[in-house]
Amino acid sequence: MNLVLLGPPGGGKGTQAKRLMEKFGVVQLSTGDMLRAAVASGSEVGLKAKAVMEAGQLVTDDIVIGIIDQRLDQADTKNGVIFDGFPRTVAQAQALDGILADKGRKLDVVVEVRVPDQLLIDRITGRYTCGKCGSGYHDIFQKPKKDGVCDSCGGTDFIRRADDNVETVSKRLTAYHDQTAPLLPYYDGKGLLKVVDGAQDIAKVTEELIEILS
Ligand code: AMP
């Protein structure tokens, strides 16, 4: 199964992708995570992407298409993939169609995780992850059971993303509406698009996604 999770920043795509991975035996491909790893490693791609990401803009189509094309050659993707944060432009979506066709694969479904803008700013500016295991938390909506200690692994170091601040978030939302939202009619026209209400509880969204994918 190859699935695209489409939705605004902070809409819960990453959280849901992690929950679906185990259930369906597929891998999550987050271009945001891959780019952050490239920035951290100081690679050529990372050097090109850093300032653009910090400004809340989209990195060039060529860079992300290249990353995804290479990643899809790895064996763990053969069972299926959840694309999280990719594609983000119509050009990326068209490239993905071509890449998958070349590899004898195809997209099965695209799900829009729909969340109103006013909810997203609060969600994004309060979120952080465990530096050891990557579990996600939030200052208000999802605190660890014991203050400062990760529920999953006991880690005590937490990370906040450099681009999760109020100014950058509004730029990321503008990029979403201008450049990514046109993917909704693109996939609807292909008969692939489904919608879930991403403003609901995390567990309820997962339940609806599982229903769609089963
Ligand atoms: P995300 O973790 O998906 O919110 O992505 C963080 C940032 O990485 C975005 O604001 C963009 O600067 C960049 N990025 C991630 N995925 C893409 C993509 N498919 N196309 C262009 N830029 C991307």
Coordinates of C-alpha atoms and ligand atoms in Angstrom, one line a residue:
M1 CA 0.0 0.0 0.0
N2 CA 1.3 3.4 -1.0
L3 CA -0.4 6.3 0.8
V4 CA 0.0 10.1 0.7
L5 CA -0.9 12.0 3.9
L6 CA -1.7 15.5 2.8
G7 CA -2.4 18.3 5.2
P8 CA -1.1 21.5 6.7
P9 CA 2.0 21.8 9.0
G10 CA 0.9 20.7 12.5
G11 CA -2.1 18.8 11.1
G12 CA -0.8 15.5 12.7
K13 CA 0.5 13.8 9.5
G14 CA 3.7 12.6 11.2
T15 CA 1.9 11.4 14.4
Q16 CA -0.6 9.4 12.3
A17 CA 2.0 8.0 9.9
K18 CA 3.9 6.6 12.9
R19 CA 0.7 4.9 14.2
L20 CA -0.1 3.4 10.8
M21 CA 3.4 2.1 10.1
E22 CA 3.2 -0.9 12.4
K23 CA -0.4 -1.7 11.7
F24 CA 0.1 -1.9 7.9
G25 CA 3.8 -3.0 7.8
V26 CA 4.8 0.1 5.7
V27 CA 7.5 2.8 6.2
Q28 CA 7.0 6.5 6.8
L29 CA 8.9 8.7 4.4
S30 CA 9.0 12.3 5.8
T31 CA 10.9 14.7 3.6
G32 CA 11.0 17.1 6.5
D33 CA 12.8 14.5 8.7
M34 CA 15.1 13.7 5.8
L35 CA 15.9 17.3 5.2
R36 CA 16.5 18.0 9.0
A37 CA 18.9 15.0 9.0
A38 CA 20.7 16.5 6.0
V39 CA 21.0 19.8 7.7
A40 CA 22.3 18.2 10.9
S41 CA 24.9 16.2 8.9
G42 CA 26.0 19.3 7.0
S43 CA 25.7 17.6 3.7
E44 CA 25.4 19.5 0.4
V45 CA 21.6 19.1 0.4
G46 CA 21.5 20.2 4.0
L47 CA 23.5 23.3 3.3
K48 CA 21.1 24.2 0.5
A49 CA 18.0 23.5 2.5
K50 CA 18.8 25.1 5.9
A51 CA 18.0 28.8 5.3
V52 CA 14.9 28.0 3.2
M53 CA 13.5 25.7 6.0
E54 CA 14.2 28.3 8.6
A55 CA 12.3 30.9 6.5
G56 CA 9.3 28.6 6.4
Q57 CA 9.5 28.3 2.6
L58 CA 9.7 25.2 0.4
V59 CA 13.0 23.8 -0.7
T60 CA 13.3 23.2 -4.5
D61 CA 11.4 20.4 -6.1
D62 CA 14.6 18.9 -7.6
I63 CA 16.1 18.4 -4.1
V64 CA 13.1 16.6 -2.6
I65 CA 12.3 14.6 -5.7
G66 CA 15.9 13.4 -5.8
I67 CA 15.7 12.4 -2.1
I68 CA 12.5 10.4 -2.6
D69 CA 13.6 8.7 -5.8
Q70 CA 16.7 7.4 -4.1
R71 CA 14.9 6.4 -0.9
L72 CA 12.4 4.4 -2.9
D73 CA 15.2 2.1 -4.1
Q74 CA 15.8 0.8 -0.6
A75 CA 14.3 -2.6 0.1
D76 CA 12.3 -1.5 3.2
T77 CA 9.9 0.5 1.0
K78 CA 8.9 -2.4 -1.2
N79 CA 5.9 -3.3 1.1
G80 CA 4.6 0.2 0.9
V81 CA 5.1 3.7 2.0
I82 CA 3.4 6.5 3.8
F83 CA 4.5 9.8 2.2
D84 CA 4.4 12.4 4.9
G85 CA 5.1 16.0 3.8
F86 CA 5.7 14.9 0.2
P87 CA 4.5 15.8 -2.4
R88 CA 4.0 19.5 -1.6
T89 CA 3.7 21.0 -5.1
V90 CA 1.9 19.8 -8.3
A91 CA 5.3 19.3 -9.9
Q92 CA 6.4 17.0 -7.1
A93 CA 3.1 15.0 -7.4
Q94 CA 3.7 14.6 -11.2
A95 CA 7.3 13.5 -10.6
L96 CA 6.1 11.0 -7.9
D97 CA 3.7 9.5 -10.4
G98 CA 6.6 9.0 -12.9
I99 CA 9.0 7.7 -10.2
L100 CA 6.5 5.1 -8.9
A101 CA 5.5 4.0 -12.5
D102 CA 9.2 3.5 -13.3
K103 CA 9.5 1.3 -10.3
G104 CA 6.4 -0.7 -11.2
R105 CA 4.4 0.8 -8.3
K106 CA 1.5 3.2 -7.8
L107 CA -0.3 5.3 -5.3
D108 CA -3.3 3.6 -3.7
V109 CA -4.9 6.5 -1.8
V110 CA -4.3 10.1 -0.8
V111 CA -5.8 11.3 2.5
E112 CA -6.3 14.9 3.4
V113 CA -6.0 15.4 7.2
R114 CA -8.1 18.6 7.3
V115 CA -7.5 21.1 10.2
P116 CA -8.5 24.7 10.4
D117 CA -5.6 27.2 10.5
Q118 CA -6.5 28.7 13.9
L119 CA -5.8 25.3 15.6
L120 CA -2.5 24.8 13.9
I121 CA -0.5 27.7 15.4
D122 CA -1.3 26.5 19.0
R123 CA -0.5 22.9 18.0
I124 CA 2.8 23.7 16.4
T125 CA 4.2 26.3 18.8
G126 CA 3.7 23.9 21.8
R127 CA 5.1 20.7 20.3
Y128 CA 8.4 19.0 21.1
T129 CA 9.9 15.5 20.9
C130 CA 12.1 13.3 23.0
G131 CA 15.7 13.6 21.9
K132 CA 16.3 9.9 22.5
C133 CA 13.3 8.1 21.0
G134 CA 11.4 10.7 19.1
S135 CA 8.1 10.4 21.0
G136 CA 6.0 13.5 20.4
Y137 CA 4.7 15.8 23.2
H138 CA 2.9 19.1 23.6
D139 CA 3.0 21.8 26.3
I140 CA -0.8 21.8 26.7
F141 CA -2.4 18.9 24.7
Q142 CA 0.1 16.0 25.5
K143 CA 2.3 16.4 28.5
P144 CA 4.5 13.5 29.6
K145 CA 3.1 11.7 32.7
K146 CA 6.1 12.8 34.8
D147 CA 7.3 16.4 34.1
G148 CA 10.5 16.4 32.0
V149 CA 10.6 12.6 31.6
C150 CA 9.7 10.7 28.4
D151 CA 6.8 8.2 28.9
S152 CA 8.3 5.8 26.3
C153 CA 12.0 5.7 27.1
G154 CA 12.6 7.7 30.3
G155 CA 14.7 10.2 28.3
T156 CA 15.1 13.7 29.8
D157 CA 16.4 15.7 26.8
F158 CA 13.7 17.2 24.6
I159 CA 14.0 18.9 21.2
R160 CA 11.9 21.8 19.7
R161 CA 12.2 22.4 15.9
A162 CA 13.9 25.6 14.8
D163 CA 10.9 26.4 12.5
D164 CA 8.2 25.8 15.1
N165 CA 7.8 29.5 16.1
V166 CA 4.9 31.8 15.4
E167 CA 6.4 33.8 12.5
T168 CA 7.7 30.8 10.6
V169 CA 4.5 28.9 11.1
S170 CA 2.4 31.5 9.4
K171 CA 4.8 31.5 6.4
R172 CA 4.6 27.7 6.3
L173 CA 0.8 28.0 6.3
T174 CA 0.9 30.4 3.4
A175 CA 3.2 28.0 1.5
Y176 CA 0.7 25.2 2.3
H177 CA -2.3 27.2 0.9
D178 CA -0.5 28.6 -2.1
Q179 CA 1.6 25.6 -3.2
T180 CA 0.3 22.4 -1.6
A181 CA -3.5 22.9 -1.5
P182 CA -3.7 22.6 -5.4
L183 CA -2.8 19.0 -4.9
L184 CA -6.3 18.4 -3.5
P185 CA -8.1 18.9 -6.8
Y186 CA -5.1 17.1 -8.6
Y187 CA -5.7 13.9 -6.6
D188 CA -9.4 14.3 -6.5
G189 CA -9.4 14.3 -10.3
K190 CA -7.6 11.0 -10.2
G191 CA -10.2 9.5 -7.9
L192 CA -7.7 9.0 -5.1
L193 CA -8.6 11.6 -2.5
K194 CA -10.3 10.9 0.9
V195 CA -10.7 13.3 3.8
V196 CA -10.5 12.9 7.5
D197 CA -11.2 15.6 10.1
G198 CA -7.8 16.1 11.7
A199 CA -9.3 18.4 14.4
Q200 CA -10.5 15.4 16.3
D201 CA -8.6 13.4 19.0
I202 CA -5.5 11.7 17.8
A203 CA -7.0 8.2 18.4
K204 CA -10.2 9.1 16.5
V205 CA -8.2 10.3 13.5
T206 CA -6.2 7.0 13.5
E207 CA -9.4 5.0 13.7
E208 CA -10.9 6.8 10.7
L209 CA -7.6 6.4 8.7
I210 CA -7.5 2.7 9.5
E211 CA -11.1 2.4 8.3
I212 CA -10.2 4.1 5.0
L213 CA -7.1 2.0 4.5
S214 CA -8.6 -1.4 5.4
Ligands
AMP1 P1 7.8 19.3 7.6 O1 8.6 18.6 8.7 O2 7.1 18.4 6.7 O3 6.9 20.3 8.3 O4 8.9 20.1 6.7 C1 9.7 21.1 7.3 C2 10.3 22.0 6.2 O5 11.1 21.2 5.3 C3 9.3 22.7 5.3 O6 8.8 23.9 5.9 C4 10.1 22.9 4.0 O7 11.0 24.0 4.2 C5 10.9 21.6 4.0 N1 10.2 20.5 3.2 C6 9.8 19.3 3.7 N2 9.2 18.6 2.7 C7 9.2 19.3 1.6 C8 8.8 19.1 0.3 N3 8.1 18.0 -0.1 N4 9.0 20.1 -0.6 C9 9.6 21.3 -0.3 N5 10.1 21.5 1.0 C10 9.9 20.6 1.9

